[in-house]
Amino acid sequence: FLNMYDYLIVTHIPAFYKINLYNELAKRLKIFVIFISSDTSQKRSNNFSSVNDALFDYEVLYQGDFQKRKIFKNILAIQAILSRVKFKRILVSGWDLPEFWYIAFTSKKSKNCLALESTIFESSYKGLKGFIKKLFLSRISTVFASGSLHCDLLKALNFQGEVKVTNGVGIINKPEFIKTQKKFSGRFLYIGRIVDIKNLKFIVEIFNAMPNFTLTIIGVGEQQEFLQSISSKNIIFRGAVENKFIGAEFAKNDVFILPSLIEPWGLVVEEALYFGLPVLISDRCGSSELIKNGINGFIFDPTDKNSLMQKIRNFDNEMLQNLCSNANSYDINAKDTQQISAYL
C-alpha cells in the first residue's frame, strides 16, 4: 500500500488553475495526474498551461496541442499506466474524450469518479445525446459537480450515485496587489476566448450604442477580426495578455462583464472578485452562483439587450463603491478550502 495513490486523475491539459488545485490536494492526499496533452490551441494567454509548478507525480501523454494528439496512442499509454500504478479511485475530467470512455469501461465502477464541469444549459440530456451520457454515468460511482447548474444536469440525467459539490473548477493565482478605491469611469472589461458562444457580438452592439462607456476585450479567437470590424472607437481589443499581467488589467477597469451563452463555470469571475471588481454575468454561466444581485454584481439574461443596457446605465460612483466593497470582502480562500475538502 506504500505506492497506493488516493486518486489517479486524468485531465485534458495542465491549465494553471488545475495545477494550483492539484498542488493543494497533494498536501493532503497522494495523487498521480495524467495530462492528455501539454497544451491547447484555444486559450486566453500563452502561459495558460505548464507543468513547471507541479508538486505531484504526473505524466503528460502528448507534447503539443490537445487538438493534434493521437488518440489511439494515448489510450495505449493510459493502459500501460493503469497496469503499473495502484490507486484507490480514478477521476476523469469529463465525458467528452475517447480516453475518458476507455477508463470508465475498463476500470472498476466503484473506483470511477467524474469531475463534472458541464451545466444543464450547454449539455443535452434528452434523446441520443442524453442516452450516451447516461451510459457513461452508469460506470461512475461518484461525481464531483462544480455547482448547482451542474447538479441540475445530473438530476435531469437521473444519476443515482454519490454527488459532491466542489464550488469551482480549480484555484486561481492569487498575486499580492494593493487595493485602491475606484471612482466610476465607465470602464468595462471582458477576458476570455473570442468565440461565438461567449456572445461578444451582443455586448459589442450594446457598447456601440453607448459611446460614453468603454469596453476592453482581452483574448484571442476566431471572431476577433469580425468583431473589430463592427466595433466603435470605445471598444478596445488588447489581444492575449499573460497571466502575470492580468491584475493590472483588472485595476484599470471598473466592472467585469461575462455575457456567455454557454459557460460551464467561468474562472475569470473568481479572478475579478479577487481583484475587487463587481461582475455583470450571464445567467447561463456556472459561476453566476457566486454573484448576488446588487451586492457584488448583477446577473442578466444574455439575450435581452435593453435590460443589460439599463444595468450599465444605472452604474454611478456610489453604486460602484458599494459593489466593490462587497467584491473585496468575498472570501475566495474559504471557497477554495471548500473545493479541496470535497475531495478529501
CSV table of C-alpha atoms in Angstrom, one decimal:
chain,number,residue,atom,x,y,z
A,1,PHE,CA,0.0,0.0,0.0
A,2,LEU,CA,3.0,2.3,0.2
A,3,ASN,CA,2.8,3.3,-3.5
A,4,MET,CA,-1.0,3.3,-3.5
A,5,TYR,CA,-2.4,6.6,-4.7
A,6,ASP,CA,-5.6,8.1,-3.3
A,7,TYR,CA,-6.5,9.4,-6.7
A,8,LEU,CA,-5.3,8.8,-10.2
A,9,ILE,CA,-6.6,11.9,-12.0
A,10,VAL,CA,-7.0,12.1,-15.8
A,11,THR,CA,-7.5,15.6,-17.3
A,12,HIS,CA,-7.1,17.5,-20.6
A,13,ILE,CA,-4.1,19.9,-20.1
A,14,PRO,CA,-2.0,21.3,-17.2
A,15,ALA,CA,-4.0,24.6,-17.0
A,16,PHE,CA,-2.7,26.8,-14.2
A,17,TYR,CA,-5.9,26.6,-12.2
A,18,LYS,CA,-5.8,22.8,-12.2
A,19,ILE,CA,-2.1,22.7,-11.2
A,20,ASN,CA,-3.0,25.0,-8.3
A,21,LEU,CA,-5.8,22.7,-7.2
A,22,TYR,CA,-3.8,19.5,-7.5
A,23,ASN,CA,-0.9,21.1,-5.6
A,24,GLU,CA,-3.3,21.8,-2.7
A,25,LEU,CA,-4.7,18.3,-2.9
A,26,ALA,CA,-1.2,16.8,-2.9
A,27,LYS,CA,-0.5,18.4,0.5
A,28,ARG,CA,-3.2,16.1,2.0
A,29,LEU,CA,-3.5,13.2,-0.5
A,30,LYS,CA,-1.3,11.0,-2.6
A,31,ILE,CA,-2.2,11.8,-6.2
A,32,PHE,CA,-0.9,10.9,-9.7
A,33,VAL,CA,-2.1,13.0,-12.6
A,34,ILE,CA,-2.3,12.1,-16.3
A,35,PHE,CA,-2.4,15.1,-18.6
A,36,ILE,CA,-3.8,14.1,-22.0
A,37,SER,CA,-1.7,16.9,-23.8
A,38,SER,CA,0.7,19.6,-22.8
A,39,ASP,CA,-1.2,22.5,-24.4
A,40,THR,CA,-4.3,23.6,-26.4
A,41,SER,CA,-4.8,25.9,-29.4
A,42,GLN,CA,-7.7,27.5,-27.6
A,43,LYS,CA,-6.8,29.7,-24.7
A,44,ARG,CA,-6.7,33.3,-23.5
A,45,SER,CA,-2.9,33.6,-23.0
A,46,ASN,CA,0.4,31.9,-23.8
A,47,ASN,CA,1.3,30.9,-20.3
A,48,PHE,CA,-2.1,29.3,-19.6
A,49,SER,CA,-0.8,25.8,-19.3
A,50,SER,CA,2.5,24.4,-17.9
A,51,VAL,CA,3.7,21.6,-15.6
A,52,ASN,CA,6.6,23.7,-14.3
A,53,ASP,CA,4.9,24.3,-10.9
A,54,ALA,CA,3.5,20.8,-10.4
A,55,LEU,CA,4.3,19.4,-6.9
A,56,PHE,CA,2.8,15.9,-7.5
A,57,ASP,CA,3.5,12.8,-9.6
A,58,TYR,CA,2.3,13.2,-13.2
A,59,GLU,CA,2.7,12.1,-16.8
A,60,VAL,CA,2.0,14.0,-20.0
A,61,LEU,CA,0.8,11.7,-22.8
A,62,TYR,CA,1.2,14.1,-25.7
A,63,GLN,CA,3.6,17.0,-26.1
A,64,GLY,CA,1.8,19.6,-28.2
A,65,ASP,CA,-1.7,20.9,-28.8
A,66,PHE,CA,-4.5,18.7,-27.5
A,67,GLN,CA,-6.4,19.0,-30.8
A,68,LYS,CA,-3.5,17.3,-32.7
A,69,ARG,CA,-2.9,14.3,-30.3
A,70,LYS,CA,-3.0,10.7,-31.4
A,71,ILE,CA,-6.0,9.2,-29.5
A,72,PHE,CA,-5.1,5.5,-30.0
A,73,LYS,CA,-1.5,6.1,-28.9
A,74,ASN,CA,-2.9,8.0,-25.8
A,75,ILE,CA,-5.2,5.1,-24.9
A,76,LEU,CA,-2.2,2.6,-25.1
A,77,ALA,CA,-0.2,4.9,-22.8
A,78,ILE,CA,-3.1,5.0,-20.4
A,79,GLN,CA,-3.4,1.2,-20.5
A,80,ALA,CA,0.3,0.9,-19.6
A,81,ILE,CA,-0.1,3.4,-16.7
A,82,LEU,CA,-3.2,1.7,-15.3
A,83,SER,CA,-1.4,-1.6,-15.3
A,84,ARG,CA,1.5,-0.4,-13.2
A,85,VAL,CA,0.0,2.4,-11.0
A,86,LYS,CA,-2.1,1.4,-7.9
A,87,PHE,CA,-4.9,3.7,-6.9
A,88,LYS,CA,-8.0,3.8,-4.7
A,89,ARG,CA,-10.0,6.0,-7.1
A,90,ILE,CA,-9.7,7.2,-10.6
A,91,LEU,CA,-11.1,10.7,-11.5
A,92,VAL,CA,-11.8,11.7,-15.1
A,93,SER,CA,-12.4,15.3,-16.0
A,94,GLY,CA,-15.4,14.9,-18.3
A,95,TRP,CA,-17.1,12.6,-20.8
A,96,ASP,CA,-16.0,14.3,-24.0
A,97,LEU,CA,-12.9,12.2,-24.8
A,98,PRO,CA,-12.4,8.6,-26.0
A,99,GLU,CA,-9.6,8.4,-23.4
A,100,PHE,CA,-12.2,9.0,-20.6
A,101,TRP,CA,-14.6,6.4,-22.1
A,102,TYR,CA,-11.8,3.8,-22.2
A,103,ILE,CA,-11.1,4.4,-18.5
A,104,ALA,CA,-14.8,4.4,-17.5
A,105,PHE,CA,-15.4,1.0,-19.1
A,106,THR,CA,-12.1,-0.8,-18.2
A,107,SER,CA,-11.8,0.4,-14.6
A,108,LYS,CA,-14.0,-0.8,-11.7
A,109,LYS,CA,-17.2,1.2,-11.3
A,110,SER,CA,-16.6,1.5,-7.6
A,111,LYS,CA,-13.3,3.3,-8.2
A,112,ASN,CA,-14.6,5.6,-11.0
A,113,CYS,CA,-15.2,9.3,-10.4
A,114,LEU,CA,-16.2,12.1,-12.7
A,115,ALA,CA,-15.3,15.8,-12.3
A,116,LEU,CA,-18.4,17.4,-14.0
A,117,GLU,CA,-17.9,20.9,-15.4
A,118,SER,CA,-20.9,20.8,-17.8
A,119,THR,CA,-24.2,22.5,-16.9
A,120,ILE,CA,-27.8,21.9,-17.8
A,121,PHE,CA,-27.6,24.9,-20.2
A,122,GLU,CA,-24.9,23.6,-22.7
A,123,SER,CA,-25.3,19.8,-22.3
A,124,SER,CA,-28.1,17.9,-23.9
A,125,TYR,CA,-29.9,15.4,-21.6
A,126,LYS,CA,-32.6,14.2,-24.0
A,127,GLY,CA,-32.6,11.8,-27.0
A,128,LEU,CA,-29.4,10.1,-28.2
A,129,LYS,CA,-27.0,12.6,-26.5
A,130,GLY,CA,-28.8,12.1,-23.2
A,131,PHE,CA,-28.7,8.3,-23.6
A,132,ILE,CA,-24.9,8.4,-24.3
A,133,LYS,CA,-24.3,10.5,-21.1
A,134,LYS,CA,-26.5,8.1,-19.1
A,135,LEU,CA,-24.4,5.2,-20.4
A,136,PHE,CA,-21.2,7.0,-19.3
A,137,LEU,CA,-22.7,7.8,-15.9
A,138,SER,CA,-23.7,4.1,-15.4
A,139,ARG,CA,-20.0,3.4,-15.0
A,140,ILE,CA,-19.4,6.2,-12.4
A,141,SER,CA,-19.8,5.9,-8.6
A,142,THR,CA,-19.1,9.5,-7.5
A,143,VAL,CA,-19.5,12.8,-9.3
A,144,PHE,CA,-17.7,16.0,-8.2
A,145,ALA,CA,-20.1,18.6,-9.6
A,146,SER,CA,-18.8,22.2,-9.9
A,147,GLY,CA,-22.1,23.9,-8.8
A,148,SER,CA,-25.9,23.9,-8.8
A,149,LEU,CA,-26.4,24.1,-12.6
A,150,HIS,CA,-24.2,21.0,-12.8
A,151,CYS,CA,-26.3,19.2,-10.2
A,152,ASP,CA,-29.4,20.1,-12.3
A,153,LEU,CA,-27.8,18.3,-15.2
A,154,LEU,CA,-27.2,15.2,-13.1
A,155,LYS,CA,-30.8,15.2,-11.9
A,156,ALA,CA,-32.0,15.5,-15.5
A,157,LEU,CA,-29.8,12.5,-16.4
A,158,ASN,CA,-31.2,10.6,-13.4
A,159,PHE,CA,-27.8,9.9,-11.9
A,160,GLN,CA,-28.1,7.7,-8.8
A,161,GLY,CA,-24.6,7.7,-7.4
A,162,GLU,CA,-22.9,10.0,-4.9
A,163,VAL,CA,-22.6,13.7,-5.7
A,164,LYS,CA,-20.2,16.1,-4.1
A,165,VAL,CA,-20.3,19.8,-4.9
A,166,THR,CA,-16.9,21.4,-5.3
A,167,ASN,CA,-17.9,25.1,-5.9
A,168,GLY,CA,-15.3,25.5,-8.6
A,169,VAL,CA,-13.2,24.0,-11.3
A,170,GLY,CA,-9.7,24.9,-9.9
A,171,ILE,CA,-7.8,27.5,-8.0
A,172,ILE,CA,-6.9,30.9,-9.4
A,173,ASN,CA,-3.5,32.5,-9.0
A,174,LYS,CA,-3.6,35.0,-6.1
A,175,PRO,CA,-0.8,37.5,-6.6
A,176,GLU,CA,-0.3,40.3,-4.0
A,177,PHE,CA,-1.7,43.6,-5.0
A,178,ILE,CA,-2.6,47.0,-3.5
A,179,LYS,CA,-6.3,47.6,-3.2
A,180,THR,CA,-7.2,51.1,-4.3
A,181,GLN,CA,-10.6,52.8,-4.1
A,182,LYS,CA,-12.2,53.1,-7.6
A,183,LYS,CA,-14.1,56.1,-9.0
A,184,PHE,CA,-16.6,55.1,-11.6
A,185,SER,CA,-15.1,56.0,-15.0
A,186,GLY,CA,-17.4,53.8,-17.2
A,187,ARG,CA,-14.7,51.2,-18.0
A,188,PHE,CA,-15.9,47.6,-18.5
A,189,LEU,CA,-13.7,44.6,-19.1
A,190,TYR,CA,-14.0,41.1,-20.7
A,191,ILE,CA,-11.3,38.5,-20.6
A,192,GLY,CA,-11.6,35.1,-22.4
A,193,ARG,CA,-11.7,33.5,-25.8
A,194,ILE,CA,-13.2,35.5,-28.6
A,195,VAL,CA,-15.5,32.8,-29.9
A,196,ASP,CA,-19.2,32.7,-30.8
A,197,ILE,CA,-20.5,31.1,-27.5
A,198,LYS,CA,-19.0,33.9,-25.5
A,199,ASN,CA,-21.7,36.2,-27.0
A,200,LEU,CA,-19.4,39.1,-27.6
A,201,LYS,CA,-21.3,40.5,-30.6
A,202,PHE,CA,-24.2,41.1,-28.2
A,203,ILE,CA,-22.0,43.4,-25.9
A,204,VAL,CA,-20.2,45.0,-28.8
A,205,GLU,CA,-23.6,46.1,-30.2
A,206,ILE,CA,-24.5,47.4,-26.7
A,207,PHE,CA,-21.3,49.4,-26.3
A,208,ASN,CA,-21.5,50.7,-29.9
A,209,ALA,CA,-24.8,52.3,-28.8
A,210,MET,CA,-23.3,53.7,-25.6
A,211,PRO,CA,-20.2,55.7,-26.6
A,212,ASN,CA,-19.7,57.2,-23.1
A,213,PHE,CA,-18.7,53.8,-21.8
A,214,THR,CA,-15.5,51.8,-22.7
A,215,LEU,CA,-15.3,48.1,-23.2
A,216,THR,CA,-11.9,46.4,-23.2
A,217,ILE,CA,-11.7,42.9,-24.7
A,218,ILE,CA,-8.7,40.7,-23.8
A,219,GLY,CA,-8.2,37.3,-25.5
A,220,VAL,CA,-7.9,35.8,-29.0
A,221,GLY,CA,-10.2,33.7,-31.1
A,222,GLU,CA,-11.8,33.2,-34.5
A,223,GLN,CA,-14.3,36.1,-34.1
A,224,GLN,CA,-11.7,38.7,-33.4
A,225,GLU,CA,-11.4,40.3,-36.9
A,226,PHE,CA,-15.1,40.3,-37.4
A,227,LEU,CA,-15.8,41.9,-34.0
A,228,GLN,CA,-13.1,44.5,-34.6
A,229,SER,CA,-14.6,45.4,-38.0
A,230,ILE,CA,-18.0,46.2,-36.4
A,231,SER,CA,-16.7,47.9,-33.2
A,232,SER,CA,-16.8,51.7,-32.4
A,233,LYS,CA,-13.8,53.5,-31.0
A,234,ASN,CA,-14.9,53.0,-27.4
A,235,ILE,CA,-14.2,49.2,-27.8
A,236,ILE,CA,-10.6,48.3,-27.3
A,237,PHE,CA,-9.1,44.9,-28.4
A,238,ARG,CA,-6.0,44.0,-26.4
A,239,GLY,CA,-5.2,40.6,-27.8
A,240,ALA,CA,-3.7,38.0,-25.4
A,241,VAL,CA,-2.3,39.2,-22.0
A,242,GLU,CA,-0.1,37.0,-19.9
A,243,ASN,CA,-1.5,35.7,-16.6
A,244,LYS,CA,1.0,37.7,-14.6
A,245,PHE,CA,-0.3,41.0,-16.1
A,246,ILE,CA,-4.0,40.3,-15.6
A,247,GLY,CA,-4.1,42.0,-12.2
A,248,ALA,CA,-3.1,45.3,-13.9
A,249,GLU,CA,-6.0,45.0,-16.4
A,250,PHE,CA,-8.5,44.5,-13.6
A,251,ALA,CA,-7.0,47.6,-11.8
A,252,LYS,CA,-7.6,49.8,-14.9
A,253,ASN,CA,-11.3,48.9,-15.1
A,254,ASP,CA,-14.4,49.3,-13.0
A,255,VAL,CA,-16.6,46.3,-13.8
A,256,PHE,CA,-16.1,42.8,-15.3
A,257,ILE,CA,-18.6,41.5,-17.8
A,258,LEU,CA,-19.2,37.9,-18.9
A,259,PRO,CA,-22.0,37.6,-21.5
A,260,SER,CA,-21.6,33.9,-22.5
A,261,LEU,CA,-24.4,31.9,-23.9
A,262,ILE,CA,-22.5,28.8,-22.7
A,263,GLU,CA,-20.0,28.8,-19.8
A,264,PRO,CA,-19.6,25.7,-17.8
A,265,TRP,CA,-18.0,27.7,-15.0
A,266,GLY,CA,-16.1,30.9,-15.7
A,267,LEU,CA,-13.0,31.0,-13.5
A,268,VAL,CA,-12.3,34.6,-14.6
A,269,VAL,CA,-15.3,35.6,-12.4
A,270,GLU,CA,-13.3,34.4,-9.4
A,271,GLU,CA,-10.3,36.4,-10.6
A,272,ALA,CA,-12.5,39.6,-10.9
A,273,LEU,CA,-13.8,39.2,-7.4
A,274,TYR,CA,-10.3,38.5,-6.1
A,275,PHE,CA,-9.1,41.8,-7.6
A,276,GLY,CA,-12.2,43.6,-6.2
A,277,LEU,CA,-14.3,44.1,-9.3
A,278,PRO,CA,-18.0,43.7,-9.4
A,279,VAL,CA,-19.3,41.4,-12.1
A,280,LEU,CA,-22.1,41.6,-14.7
A,281,ILE,CA,-22.7,37.9,-15.6
A,282,SER,CA,-25.0,36.0,-17.9
A,283,ASP,CA,-27.4,33.6,-16.1
A,284,ARG,CA,-26.0,30.8,-18.3
A,285,CYS,CA,-22.6,30.7,-16.5
A,286,GLY,CA,-21.9,28.1,-13.9
A,287,SER,CA,-20.1,30.7,-11.7
A,288,SER,CA,-23.2,33.0,-11.7
A,289,GLU,CA,-24.0,31.4,-8.3
A,290,LEU,CA,-21.0,33.4,-6.9
A,291,ILE,CA,-22.8,36.7,-7.8
A,292,LYS,CA,-25.6,38.2,-5.7
A,293,ASN,CA,-27.7,40.7,-7.5
A,294,GLY,CA,-27.0,44.3,-6.3
A,295,ILE,CA,-24.4,43.0,-3.8
A,296,ASN,CA,-21.2,42.1,-5.7
A,297,GLY,CA,-22.7,42.5,-9.3
A,298,PHE,CA,-25.7,41.7,-11.4
A,299,ILE,CA,-26.9,38.6,-13.2
A,300,PHE,CA,-28.6,39.2,-16.7
A,301,ASP,CA,-30.3,37.4,-19.5
A,302,PRO,CA,-27.7,37.1,-22.3
A,303,THR,CA,-30.4,37.6,-25.0
A,304,ASP,CA,-32.0,40.8,-23.5
A,305,LYS,CA,-30.1,43.9,-24.8
A,306,ASN,CA,-32.4,46.5,-23.2
A,307,SER,CA,-32.1,45.0,-19.7
A,308,LEU,CA,-28.3,44.9,-19.8
A,309,MET,CA,-28.1,48.5,-21.2
A,310,GLN,CA,-30.2,49.7,-18.3
A,311,LYS,CA,-28.0,47.9,-15.8
A,312,ILE,CA,-24.9,49.5,-17.4
A,313,ARG,CA,-26.6,53.0,-17.4
A,314,ASN,CA,-27.5,52.6,-13.7
A,315,PHE,CA,-23.8,52.5,-12.6
A,316,ASP,CA,-22.6,55.5,-10.8
A,317,ASN,CA,-19.9,56.2,-8.2
A,318,GLU,CA,-21.9,55.3,-5.2
A,319,MET,CA,-23.1,52.0,-6.6
A,320,LEU,CA,-19.6,51.1,-7.7
A,321,GLN,CA,-18.1,51.8,-4.3
A,322,ASN,CA,-20.8,49.6,-2.7
A,323,LEU,CA,-20.4,46.7,-5.1
A,324,CYS,CA,-16.5,46.9,-4.9
A,325,SER,CA,-16.5,46.8,-1.2
A,326,ASN,CA,-18.7,43.6,-1.3
A,327,ALA,CA,-16.5,42.1,-4.1
A,328,ASN,CA,-13.4,42.9,-1.9
A,329,SER,CA,-15.0,41.1,1.1
A,330,TYR,CA,-15.8,37.9,-0.9
A,331,ASP,CA,-13.8,35.2,0.8
A,332,ILE,CA,-12.2,33.3,-2.1
A,333,ASN,CA,-9.9,31.3,0.2
A,334,ALA,CA,-12.9,29.9,2.1
A,335,LYS,CA,-14.4,28.9,-1.3
A,336,ASP,CA,-11.2,27.2,-2.3
A,337,THR,CA,-10.9,25.4,1.1
A,338,GLN,CA,-14.4,24.0,0.4
A,339,GLN,CA,-13.3,22.9,-3.0
A,340,ILE,CA,-10.3,21.0,-1.6
A,341,SER,CA,-12.3,19.4,1.2
A,342,ALA,CA,-14.8,17.9,-1.3
A,343,TYR,CA,-12.0,15.5,-2.4
A,344,LEU,CA,-10.7,14.5,1.0
